[in-house]
Amino acid sequence: MTSLLEKITSLRSQFICELREAVSSKDLEALKVKYLGKKGPIQALMLELKHASPEERPQAGKLINDLKEEFLSHCDHSLHRVKQREMAAAFQQEWLDATLPGRKQFLGRAHPISQMLQRILDILIGMGFSVQLGPDVDTDYYNFEGLNFAADHPARDMQDTFYLGKNRLLRTHTSNVQVHAMEKFKPPIRIAAPGRAFRNEDISARSHVFFHQIEGFYIDKHVTFADLLSTMEEFLHKLLGAEVKTRFRPSYFPFVEPGMEVDVHCTACKGSGCRLCKHTGWLEILGAGMIHPNVLMKGRIDPEEYSGYAWGMGLERLAILQYDIPDIRLFTENDMRFLSQFP
Ligand code: PHE
C-alpha cells in the first residue's frame, strides 16, 4: 500500500509539472492521452491492483479512481481555458469582411444557334428522322450536279460559291447531304442534316459568308406532296406554337418539283405588319418541295417506284425572327452581352 501511495504521489507531481508546461490545446490533448490513455500510467496502476491483497483493494482502487478524475478535470479545465485563448487570438489575426460582395460566377450556356438546333432536332427525332452530317468541303457533283443544277446555273457563279480549287468548294447549302445519303442508304430514308453553309456574299446586317442550315428529307414508296404539307405544318406548329399560321407559295429550286417556300405569320406583329416582316405580315422561313426525278435517278433510286420530299432552312434566320435580332453578325462576335441574353 505504501508503494502504491508513493507511486500516486510521484505520478501526480510529474503530471502537475507537465501540465504547467503544456501551452497549446494540442499539448493538452497529448497530455490527456499520455496519462489517461489505454497504455498510460493510470491504466498500469489499475492492472497492478490485481496483485493487491483483498483488504487493500477497495481503498487502493478508490485512490486510483480519484487520481484519474483529478487528472481528467485538470486537463479539461485547462483545455477549455486554452481553447478560448486560441480562438480569441485567431479572431484577432484572421480578419474577415463578411460584407464584401462575392465574386460572380458566370455559368456557361449553349450558343443561341445551338439552342435553336437542339430544339429542332428534338422535334424531328420525335417525328422519326435520324441525324446525318455531310462535309463542309465538297465537290461540284454533290453540291450542284447531283442536285440537277444545269451546268450554266447562275448559283454556280463565282459570286455565290467559294471554290477551293477546280472541283472543290465550300457547300452552299446542306442539300449536298441528300446526294450523299442516296449513295449510302436504300429507301426508306428519313434524315435530318444540320450543318454550316457558305456563300460568297458581302457581309452585312442581313447576310454573312457562313451560316447554318438544317435539311430534312424523306424518300420512300408513295411519298406525296400532301405528306410534305402536313409534315411542314406539324413541324412548324411544334417549333413555333400550335396557333402559328402557315402559308405555302410556289417557288423554284432545281432539285425539287414542285417547289415552294413556306411563310409563317410574323412572330412580332402577328400578321398586322411591322418592320420585321417588312409590313407584309408574313416571314419566309424555309424552302421545300418534292425531290426531282432527276435527283433520284442520279442517286440510283427509281423515280417510278420511289418519291420523296425535302426542305431546308436557315437557323440564323429562325433565331433572328424569333428573338428580333437586328444584325446577323452578332452570332459570330462572341460578345457576352449578347450571348448571355439566351438562358
Ligand atoms: N437548299 C435550299 C437553299 O439553300 C433550300 C431547300 C432545301 C429548298 C430543300 C428545297 C428543298 O435555299
PDB file of N, CA and C in Angstrom, residues 145-233:
ATOM      1  N   GLU A 145     -24.315  19.351-109.307  1.00  0.00           N
ATOM      2  CA  GLU A 145     -24.722  18.487-110.409  1.00  0.00           C
ATOM      3  C   GLU A 145     -25.679  17.389-109.962  1.00  0.00           C
ATOM      4  N   GLY A 146     -25.352  16.738-108.840  1.00  0.00           N
ATOM      5  CA  GLY A 146     -26.228  15.680-108.313  1.00  0.00           C
ATOM      6  C   GLY A 146     -27.592  16.216-107.908  1.00  0.00           C
ATOM      7  N   LEU A 147     -27.700  17.541-107.793  1.00  0.00           N
ATOM      8  CA  LEU A 147     -28.962  18.168-107.395  1.00  0.00           C
ATOM      9  C   LEU A 147     -29.653  18.845-108.589  1.00  0.00           C
ATOM     10  N   ASN A 148     -29.251  18.408-109.803  1.00  0.00           N
ATOM     11  CA  ASN A 148     -29.957  18.847-111.000  1.00  0.00           C
ATOM     12  C   ASN A 148     -29.758  20.332-111.349  1.00  0.00           C
ATOM     13  N   PHE A 149     -28.624  20.888-110.900  1.00  0.00           N
ATOM     14  CA  PHE A 149     -28.296  22.255-111.342  1.00  0.00           C
ATOM     15  C   PHE A 149     -27.721  22.151-112.754  1.00  0.00           C
ATOM     16  N   ALA A 150     -28.278  22.909-113.679  1.00  0.00           N
ATOM     17  CA  ALA A 150     -27.720  22.918-115.026  1.00  0.00           C
ATOM     18  C   ALA A 150     -26.307  23.490-114.986  1.00  0.00           C
ATOM     19  N   ALA A 151     -25.490  23.083-115.975  1.00  0.00           N
ATOM     20  CA  ALA A 151     -24.078  23.492-115.988  1.00  0.00           C
ATOM     21  C   ALA A 151     -23.926  25.010-115.954  1.00  0.00           C
ATOM     22  N   ASP A 152     -24.912  25.707-116.507  1.00  0.00           N
ATOM     23  CA  ASP A 152     -24.787  27.173-116.548  1.00  0.00           C
ATOM     24  C   ASP A 152     -25.692  27.870-115.533  1.00  0.00           C
ATOM     25  N   HIS A 153     -26.099  27.117-114.497  1.00  0.00           N
ATOM     26  CA  HIS A 153     -26.989  27.734-113.498  1.00  0.00           C
ATOM     27  C   HIS A 153     -26.262  28.871-112.768  1.00  0.00           C
ATOM     28  N   PRO A 154     -26.925  30.009-112.596  1.00  0.00           N
ATOM     29  CA  PRO A 154     -26.236  31.175-112.012  1.00  0.00           C
ATOM     30  C   PRO A 154     -25.694  30.939-110.600  1.00  0.00           C
ATOM     31  N   ALA A 155     -26.272  29.982-109.838  1.00  0.00           N
ATOM     32  CA  ALA A 155     -25.797  29.755-108.473  1.00  0.00           C
ATOM     33  C   ALA A 155     -24.376  29.196-108.451  1.00  0.00           C
ATOM     34  N   ARG A 156     -23.907  28.651-109.593  1.00  0.00           N
ATOM     35  CA  ARG A 156     -22.537  28.146-109.635  1.00  0.00           C
ATOM     36  C   ARG A 156     -21.529  29.285-109.813  1.00  0.00           C
ATOM     37  N   ASP A 157     -22.042  30.432-110.102  1.00  0.00           N
ATOM     38  CA  ASP A 157     -21.204  31.597-110.369  1.00  0.00           C
ATOM     39  C   ASP A 157     -20.240  31.855-109.221  1.00  0.00           C
ATOM     40  N   MET A 158     -19.060  32.336-109.551  1.00  0.00           N
ATOM     41  CA  MET A 158     -18.052  32.657-108.530  1.00  0.00           C
ATOM     42  C   MET A 158     -18.598  33.623-107.472  1.00  0.00           C
ATOM     43  N   GLN A 159     -19.607  34.401-107.846  1.00  0.00           N
ATOM     44  CA  GLN A 159     -20.196  35.364-106.910  1.00  0.00           C
ATOM     45  C   GLN A 159     -20.767  34.674-105.676  1.00  0.00           C
ATOM     46  N   ASP A 160     -21.354  33.497-105.886  1.00  0.00           N
ATOM     47  CA  ASP A 160     -22.069  32.857-104.786  1.00  0.00           C
ATOM     48  C   ASP A 160     -21.277  31.762-104.088  1.00  0.00           C
ATOM     49  N   THR A 161     -20.378  31.146-104.833  1.00  0.00           N
ATOM     50  CA  THR A 161     -19.721  29.955-104.302  1.00  0.00           C
ATOM     51  C   THR A 161     -18.251  30.209-104.014  1.00  0.00           C
ATOM     52  N   PHE A 162     -17.797  29.716-102.872  1.00  0.00           N
ATOM     53  CA  PHE A 162     -16.355  29.738-102.588  1.00  0.00           C
ATOM     54  C   PHE A 162     -15.740  28.476-103.175  1.00  0.00           C
ATOM     55  N   TYR A 163     -14.958  28.650-104.248  1.00  0.00           N
ATOM     56  CA  TYR A 163     -14.253  27.494-104.811  1.00  0.00           C
ATOM     57  C   TYR A 163     -12.896  27.357-104.143  1.00  0.00           C
ATOM     58  N   LEU A 164     -12.512  26.118-103.844  1.00  0.00           N
ATOM     59  CA  LEU A 164     -11.227  25.883-103.192  1.00  0.00           C
ATOM     60  C   LEU A 164     -10.227  25.312-104.184  1.00  0.00           C
ATOM     61  N   GLY A 165     -10.675  25.094-105.377  1.00  0.00           N
ATOM     62  CA  GLY A 165      -9.842  24.524-106.424  1.00  0.00           C
ATOM     63  C   GLY A 165     -10.785  24.297-107.582  1.00  0.00           C
ATOM     64  N   LYS A 166     -10.333  23.552-108.558  1.00  0.00           N
ATOM     65  CA  LYS A 166     -11.169  23.385-109.739  1.00  0.00           C
ATOM     66  C   LYS A 166     -12.491  22.697-109.393  1.00  0.00           C
ATOM     67  N   ASN A 167     -12.378  21.652-108.590  1.00  0.00           N
ATOM     68  CA  ASN A 167     -13.575  20.862-108.321  1.00  0.00           C
ATOM     69  C   ASN A 167     -13.916  20.780-106.822  1.00  0.00           C
ATOM     70  N   ARG A 168     -13.269  21.633-106.043  1.00  0.00           N
ATOM     71  CA  ARG A 168     -13.578  21.612-104.606  1.00  0.00           C
ATOM     72  C   ARG A 168     -14.180  22.936-104.183  1.00  0.00           C
ATOM     73  N   LEU A 169     -15.188  22.853-103.334  1.00  0.00           N
ATOM     74  CA  LEU A 169     -15.876  24.080-102.929  1.00  0.00           C
ATOM     75  C   LEU A 169     -16.386  23.947-101.511  1.00  0.00           C
ATOM     76  N   LEU A 170     -16.742  25.095-100.929  1.00  0.00           N
ATOM     77  CA  LEU A 170     -17.450  25.069 -99.645  1.00  0.00           C
ATOM     78  C   LEU A 170     -18.931  24.948 -99.977  1.00  0.00           C
ATOM     79  N   ARG A 171     -19.608  23.976 -99.402  1.00  0.00           N
ATOM     80  CA  ARG A 171     -21.003  23.750 -99.783  1.00  0.00           C
ATOM     81  C   ARG A 171     -21.827  25.015 -99.578  1.00  0.00           C
ATOM     82  N   THR A 172     -22.720  25.276-100.528  1.00  0.00           N
ATOM     83  CA  THR A 172     -23.534  26.489-100.440  1.00  0.00           C
ATOM     84  C   THR A 172     -24.847  26.210 -99.721  1.00  0.00           C
ATOM     85  N   HIS A 173     -25.115  24.926 -99.486  1.00  0.00           N
ATOM     86  CA  HIS A 173     -26.320  24.537 -98.732  1.00  0.00           C
ATOM     87  C   HIS A 173     -26.127  23.117 -98.186  1.00  0.00           C
ATOM     88  N   THR A 174     -27.006  22.723 -97.266  1.00  0.00           N
ATOM     89  CA  THR A 174     -26.893  21.366 -96.699  1.00  0.00           C
ATOM     90  C   THR A 174     -27.550  20.327 -97.608  1.00  0.00           C
ATOM     91  N   SER A 175     -28.077  20.760 -98.769  1.00  0.00           N
ATOM     92  CA  SER A 175     -28.717  19.806 -99.684  1.00  0.00           C
ATOM     93  C   SER A 175     -27.732  18.761-100.209  1.00  0.00           C
ATOM     94  N   ASN A 176     -26.419  19.039-100.099  1.00  0.00           N
ATOM     95  CA  ASN A 176     -25.437  18.030-100.542  1.00  0.00           C
ATOM     96  C   ASN A 176     -25.610  16.722 -99.775  1.00  0.00           C
ATOM     97  N   VAL A 177     -26.167  16.786 -98.559  1.00  0.00           N
ATOM     98  CA  VAL A 177     -26.347  15.557 -97.765  1.00  0.00           C
ATOM     99  C   VAL A 177     -27.374  14.624 -98.425  1.00  0.00           C
ATOM    100  N   GLN A 178     -28.345  15.214 -99.154  1.00  0.00           N
ATOM    101  CA  GLN A 178     -29.302  14.370 -99.902  1.00  0.00           C
ATOM    102  C   GLN A 178     -28.557  13.435-100.839  1.00  0.00           C
ATOM    103  N   VAL A 179     -27.603  14.010-101.594  1.00  0.00           N
ATOM    104  CA  VAL A 179     -26.879  13.228-102.608  1.00  0.00           C
ATOM    105  C   VAL A 179     -26.019  12.161-101.940  1.00  0.00           C
ATOM    106  N   HIS A 180     -25.328  12.536-100.850  1.00  0.00           N
ATOM    107  CA  HIS A 180     -24.508  11.554-100.126  1.00  0.00           C
ATOM    108  C   HIS A 180     -25.383  10.434 -99.554  1.00  0.00           C
ATOM    109  N   ALA A 181     -26.542  10.809 -98.995  1.00  0.00           N
ATOM    110  CA  ALA A 181     -27.402   9.807 -98.344  1.00  0.00           C
ATOM    111  C   ALA A 181     -27.936   8.798 -99.352  1.00  0.00           C
ATOM    112  N   MET A 182     -28.285   9.275-100.566  1.00  0.00           N
ATOM    113  CA  MET A 182     -28.820   8.352-101.578  1.00  0.00           C
ATOM    114  C   MET A 182     -27.766   7.338-102.019  1.00  0.00           C
ATOM    115  N   GLU A 183     -26.481   7.741-101.938  1.00  0.00           N
ATOM    116  CA  GLU A 183     -25.412   6.802-102.271  1.00  0.00           C
ATOM    117  C   GLU A 183     -25.240   5.767-101.165  1.00  0.00           C
ATOM    118  N   LYS A 184     -25.457   6.218 -99.931  1.00  0.00           N
ATOM    119  CA  LYS A 184     -25.142   5.354 -98.783  1.00  0.00           C
ATOM    120  C   LYS A 184     -26.292   4.436 -98.372  1.00  0.00           C
ATOM    121  N   PHE A 185     -27.530   4.936 -98.455  1.00  0.00           N
ATOM    122  CA  PHE A 185     -28.661   4.177 -97.896  1.00  0.00           C
ATOM    123  C   PHE A 185     -29.692   3.840 -98.960  1.00  0.00           C
ATOM    124  N   LYS A 186     -30.440   2.789 -98.659  1.00  0.00           N
ATOM    125  CA  LYS A 186     -31.575   2.428 -99.521  1.00  0.00           C
ATOM    126  C   LYS A 186     -32.839   2.968 -98.862  1.00  0.00           C
ATOM    127  N   PRO A 187     -33.855   3.369 -99.671  1.00  0.00           N
ATOM    128  CA  PRO A 187     -35.102   3.836 -99.060  1.00  0.00           C
ATOM    129  C   PRO A 187     -35.760   2.708 -98.256  1.00  0.00           C
ATOM    130  N   PRO A 188     -36.547   2.992 -97.233  1.00  0.00           N
ATOM    131  CA  PRO A 188     -36.896   4.352 -96.794  1.00  0.00           C
ATOM    132  C   PRO A 188     -35.741   5.099 -96.122  1.00  0.00           C
ATOM    133  N   ILE A 189     -35.597   6.376 -96.528  1.00  0.00           N
ATOM    134  CA  ILE A 189     -34.572   7.254 -95.951  1.00  0.00           C
ATOM    135  C   ILE A 189     -35.305   8.425 -95.308  1.00  0.00           C
ATOM    136  N   ARG A 190     -35.023   8.659 -94.024  1.00  0.00           N
ATOM    137  CA  ARG A 190     -35.690   9.789 -93.344  1.00  0.00           C
ATOM    138  C   ARG A 190     -34.621  10.475 -92.497  1.00  0.00           C
ATOM    139  N   ILE A 191     -34.084  11.573 -93.047  1.00  0.00           N
ATOM    140  CA  ILE A 191     -32.875  12.159 -92.447  1.00  0.00           C
ATOM    141  C   ILE A 191     -33.037  13.646 -92.143  1.00  0.00           C
ATOM    142  N   ALA A 192     -32.453  14.068 -91.023  1.00  0.00           N
ATOM    143  CA  ALA A 192     -32.287  15.488 -90.700  1.00  0.00           C
ATOM    144  C   ALA A 192     -30.789  15.766 -90.727  1.00  0.00           C
ATOM    145  N   ALA A 193     -30.383  16.788 -91.502  1.00  0.00           N
ATOM    146  CA  ALA A 193     -28.956  17.034 -91.709  1.00  0.00           C
ATOM    147  C   ALA A 193     -28.603  18.481 -91.395  1.00  0.00           C
ATOM    148  N   PRO A 194     -28.150  18.760 -90.184  1.00  0.00           N
ATOM    149  CA  PRO A 194     -27.751  20.120 -89.842  1.00  0.00           C
ATOM    150  C   PRO A 194     -26.292  20.377 -90.210  1.00  0.00           C
ATOM    151  N   GLY A 195     -25.953  21.651 -90.419  1.00  0.00           N
ATOM    152  CA  GLY A 195     -24.545  21.961 -90.688  1.00  0.00           C
ATOM    153  C   GLY A 195     -24.348  23.385 -91.167  1.00  0.00           C
ATOM    154  N   ARG A 196     -23.085  23.690 -91.507  1.00  0.00           N
ATOM    155  CA  ARG A 196     -22.757  25.028 -91.988  1.00  0.00           C
ATOM    156  C   ARG A 196     -22.898  25.113 -93.496  1.00  0.00           C
ATOM    157  N   ALA A 197     -23.249  26.313 -93.964  1.00  0.00           N
ATOM    158  CA  ALA A 197     -23.267  26.574 -95.402  1.00  0.00           C
ATOM    159  C   ALA A 197     -22.504  27.879 -95.635  1.00  0.00           C
ATOM    160  N   PHE A 198     -21.960  28.027 -96.827  1.00  0.00           N
ATOM    161  CA  PHE A 198     -21.068  29.159 -97.119  1.00  0.00           C
ATOM    162  C   PHE A 198     -21.465  29.817 -98.436  1.00  0.00           C
ATOM    163  N   ARG A 199     -21.499  31.135 -98.431  1.00  0.00           N
ATOM    164  CA  ARG A 199     -21.789  31.840 -99.684  1.00  0.00           C
ATOM    165  C   ARG A 199     -20.938  33.096 -99.797  1.00  0.00           C
ATOM    166  N   ASN A 200     -20.443  33.297-100.978  1.00  0.00           N
ATOM    167  CA  ASN A 200     -19.558  34.428-101.223  1.00  0.00           C
ATOM    168  C   ASN A 200     -20.371  35.713-101.395  1.00  0.00           C
ATOM    169  N   GLU A 201     -20.821  36.237-100.268  1.00  0.00           N
ATOM    170  CA  GLU A 201     -21.647  37.450-100.307  1.00  0.00           C
ATOM    171  C   GLU A 201     -21.005  38.521 -99.440  1.00  0.00           C
ATOM    172  N   ASP A 202     -21.403  39.765 -99.661  1.00  0.00           N
ATOM    173  CA  ASP A 202     -20.906  40.831 -98.787  1.00  0.00           C
ATOM    174  C   ASP A 202     -21.495  40.635 -97.393  1.00  0.00           C
ATOM    175  N   ILE A 203     -20.631  40.809 -96.382  1.00  0.00           N
ATOM    176  CA  ILE A 203     -21.126  40.681 -95.008  1.00  0.00           C
ATOM    177  C   ILE A 203     -21.861  41.965 -94.625  1.00  0.00           C
ATOM    178  N   SER A 204     -23.083  41.781 -94.129  1.00  0.00           N
ATOM    179  CA  SER A 204     -23.877  42.945 -93.715  1.00  0.00           C
ATOM    180  C   SER A 204     -24.753  42.524 -92.550  1.00  0.00           C
ATOM    181  N   ALA A 205     -25.636  43.421 -92.122  1.00  0.00           N
ATOM    182  CA  ALA A 205     -26.552  43.076 -91.021  1.00  0.00           C
ATOM    183  C   ALA A 205     -27.458  41.908 -91.405  1.00  0.00           C
ATOM    184  N   ARG A 206     -27.724  41.744 -92.699  1.00  0.00           N
ATOM    185  CA  ARG A 206     -28.689  40.736 -93.148  1.00  0.00           C
ATOM    186  C   ARG A 206     -28.055  39.473 -93.722  1.00  0.00           C
ATOM    187  N   SER A 207     -26.794  39.535 -94.155  1.00  0.00           N
ATOM    188  CA  SER A 207     -26.203  38.314 -94.720  1.00  0.00           C
ATOM    189  C   SER A 207     -24.755  38.151 -94.295  1.00  0.00           C
ATOM    190  N   HIS A 208     -24.336  36.886 -94.272  1.00  0.00           N
ATOM    191  CA  HIS A 208     -22.988  36.562 -93.833  1.00  0.00           C
ATOM    192  C   HIS A 208     -22.393  35.547 -94.790  1.00  0.00           C
ATOM    193  N   VAL A 209     -21.073  35.371 -94.754  1.00  0.00           N
ATOM    194  CA  VAL A 209     -20.464  34.392 -95.659  1.00  0.00           C
ATOM    195  C   VAL A 209     -20.662  32.963 -95.179  1.00  0.00           C
ATOM    196  N   PHE A 210     -20.954  32.796 -93.899  1.00  0.00           N
ATOM    197  CA  PHE A 210     -21.353  31.444 -93.485  1.00  0.00           C
ATOM    198  C   PHE A 210     -22.486  31.515 -92.492  1.00  0.00           C
ATOM    199  N   PHE A 211     -23.276  30.478 -92.496  1.00  0.00           N
ATOM    200  CA  PHE A 211     -24.461  30.415 -91.641  1.00  0.00           C
ATOM    201  C   PHE A 211     -24.809  28.947 -91.479  1.00  0.00           C
ATOM    202  N   HIS A 212     -25.873  28.675 -90.757  1.00  0.00           N
ATOM    203  CA  HIS A 212     -26.241  27.279 -90.508  1.00  0.00           C
ATOM    204  C   HIS A 212     -27.593  26.950 -91.135  1.00  0.00           C
ATOM    205  N   GLN A 213     -27.671  25.724 -91.644  1.00  0.00           N
ATOM    206  CA  GLN A 213     -28.943  25.267 -92.191  1.00  0.00           C
ATOM    207  C   GLN A 213     -29.282  23.919 -91.582  1.00  0.00           C
ATOM    208  N   ILE A 214     -30.538  23.564 -91.687  1.00  0.00           N
ATOM    209  CA  ILE A 214     -30.881  22.165 -91.438  1.00  0.00           C
ATOM    210  C   ILE A 214     -31.757  21.695 -92.592  1.00  0.00           C
ATOM    211  N   GLU A 215     -31.399  20.530 -93.100  1.00  0.00           N
ATOM    212  CA  GLU A 215     -32.083  19.926 -94.233  1.00  0.00           C
ATOM    213  C   GLU A 215     -32.877  18.742 -93.698  1.00  0.00           C
ATOM    214  N   GLY A 216     -34.086  18.557 -94.214  1.00  0.00           N
ATOM    215  CA  GLY A 216     -34.824  17.348 -93.860  1.00  0.00           C
ATOM    216  C   GLY A 216     -35.294  16.697 -95.136  1.00  0.00           C
ATOM    217  N   PHE A 217     -35.237  15.383 -95.232  1.00  0.00           N
ATOM    218  CA  PHE A 217     -35.793  14.728 -96.416  1.00  0.00           C
ATOM    219  C   PHE A 217     -36.259  13.321 -96.095  1.00  0.00           C
ATOM    220  N   TYR A 218     -37.209  12.885 -96.922  1.00  0.00           N
ATOM    221  CA  TYR A 218     -37.828  11.579 -96.723  1.00  0.00           C
ATOM    222  C   TYR A 218     -38.068  10.955 -98.087  1.00  0.00           C
ATOM    223  N   ILE A 219     -37.506   9.785 -98.303  1.00  0.00           N
ATOM    224  CA  ILE A 219     -37.677   9.072 -99.583  1.00  0.00           C
ATOM    225  C   ILE A 219     -38.240   7.686 -99.276  1.00  0.00           C
ATOM    226  N   ASP A 220     -39.350   7.353 -99.938  1.00  0.00           N
ATOM    227  CA  ASP A 220     -39.986   6.054 -99.686  1.00  0.00           C
ATOM    228  C   ASP A 220     -40.966   5.802-100.835  1.00  0.00           C
ATOM    229  N   LYS A 221     -41.655   4.656-100.782  1.00  0.00           N
ATOM    230  CA  LYS A 221     -42.744   4.447-101.747  1.00  0.00           C
ATOM    231  C   LYS A 221     -43.914   5.327-101.338  1.00  0.00           C
ATOM    232  N   HIS A 222     -44.620   5.870-102.330  1.00  0.00           N
ATOM    233  CA  HIS A 222     -45.863   6.629-102.101  1.00  0.00           C
ATOM    234  C   HIS A 222     -45.703   7.867-101.209  1.00  0.00           C
ATOM    235  N   VAL A 223     -44.589   8.550-101.276  1.00  0.00           N
ATOM    236  CA  VAL A 223     -44.499   9.821-100.540  1.00  0.00           C
ATOM    237  C   VAL A 223     -45.131  10.901-101.412  1.00  0.00           C
ATOM    238  N   THR A 224     -46.080  11.640-100.868  1.00  0.00           N
ATOM    239  CA  THR A 224     -46.823  12.603-101.685  1.00  0.00           C
ATOM    240  C   THR A 224     -46.611  14.040-101.216  1.00  0.00           C
ATOM    241  N   PHE A 225     -47.058  14.956-102.063  1.00  0.00           N
ATOM    242  CA  PHE A 225     -46.984  16.378-101.735  1.00  0.00           C
ATOM    243  C   PHE A 225     -47.816  16.678-100.468  1.00  0.00           C
ATOM    244  N   ALA A 226     -48.912  15.933-100.302  1.00  0.00           N
ATOM    245  CA  ALA A 226     -49.739  16.111 -99.096  1.00  0.00           C
ATOM    246  C   ALA A 226     -48.938  15.739 -97.849  1.00  0.00           C
ATOM    247  N   ASP A 227     -48.082  14.698 -97.960  1.00  0.00           N
ATOM    248  CA  ASP A 227     -47.223  14.321 -96.828  1.00  0.00           C
ATOM    249  C   ASP A 227     -46.296  15.482 -96.472  1.00  0.00           C
ATOM    250  N   LEU A 228     -45.738  16.113 -97.525  1.00  0.00           N
ATOM    251  CA  LEU A 228     -44.839  17.245 -97.281  1.00  0.00           C
ATOM    252  C   LEU A 228     -45.576  18.365 -96.558  1.00  0.00           C
ATOM    253  N   LEU A 229     -46.770  18.710 -97.063  1.00  0.00           N
ATOM    254  CA  LEU A 229     -47.527  19.811 -96.444  1.00  0.00           C
ATOM    255  C   LEU A 229     -47.844  19.513 -94.986  1.00  0.00           C
ATOM    256  N   SER A 230     -48.297  18.298 -94.704  1.00  0.00           N
ATOM    257  CA  SER A 230     -48.688  18.002 -93.319  1.00  0.00           C
ATOM    258  C   SER A 230     -47.461  17.924 -92.415  1.00  0.00           C
ATOM    259  N   THR A 231     -46.349  17.413 -92.964  1.00  0.00           N
ATOM    260  CA  THR A 231     -45.125  17.350 -92.154  1.00  0.00           C
ATOM    261  C   THR A 231     -44.647  18.763 -91.807  1.00  0.00           C
ATOM    262  N   MET A 232     -44.694  19.670 -92.809  1.00  0.00           N
ATOM    263  CA  MET A 232     -44.264  21.054 -92.557  1.00  0.00           C
ATOM    264  C   MET A 232     -45.168  21.722 -91.516  1.00  0.00           C
ATOM    265  N   GLU A 233     -46.471  21.495 -91.639  1.00  0.00           N
ATOM    266  CA  GLU A 233     -47.409  22.097 -90.673  1.00  0.00           C
ATOM    267  C   GLU A 233     -47.136  21.601 -89.271  1.00  0.00           C
TER     268      GLU A 233
END
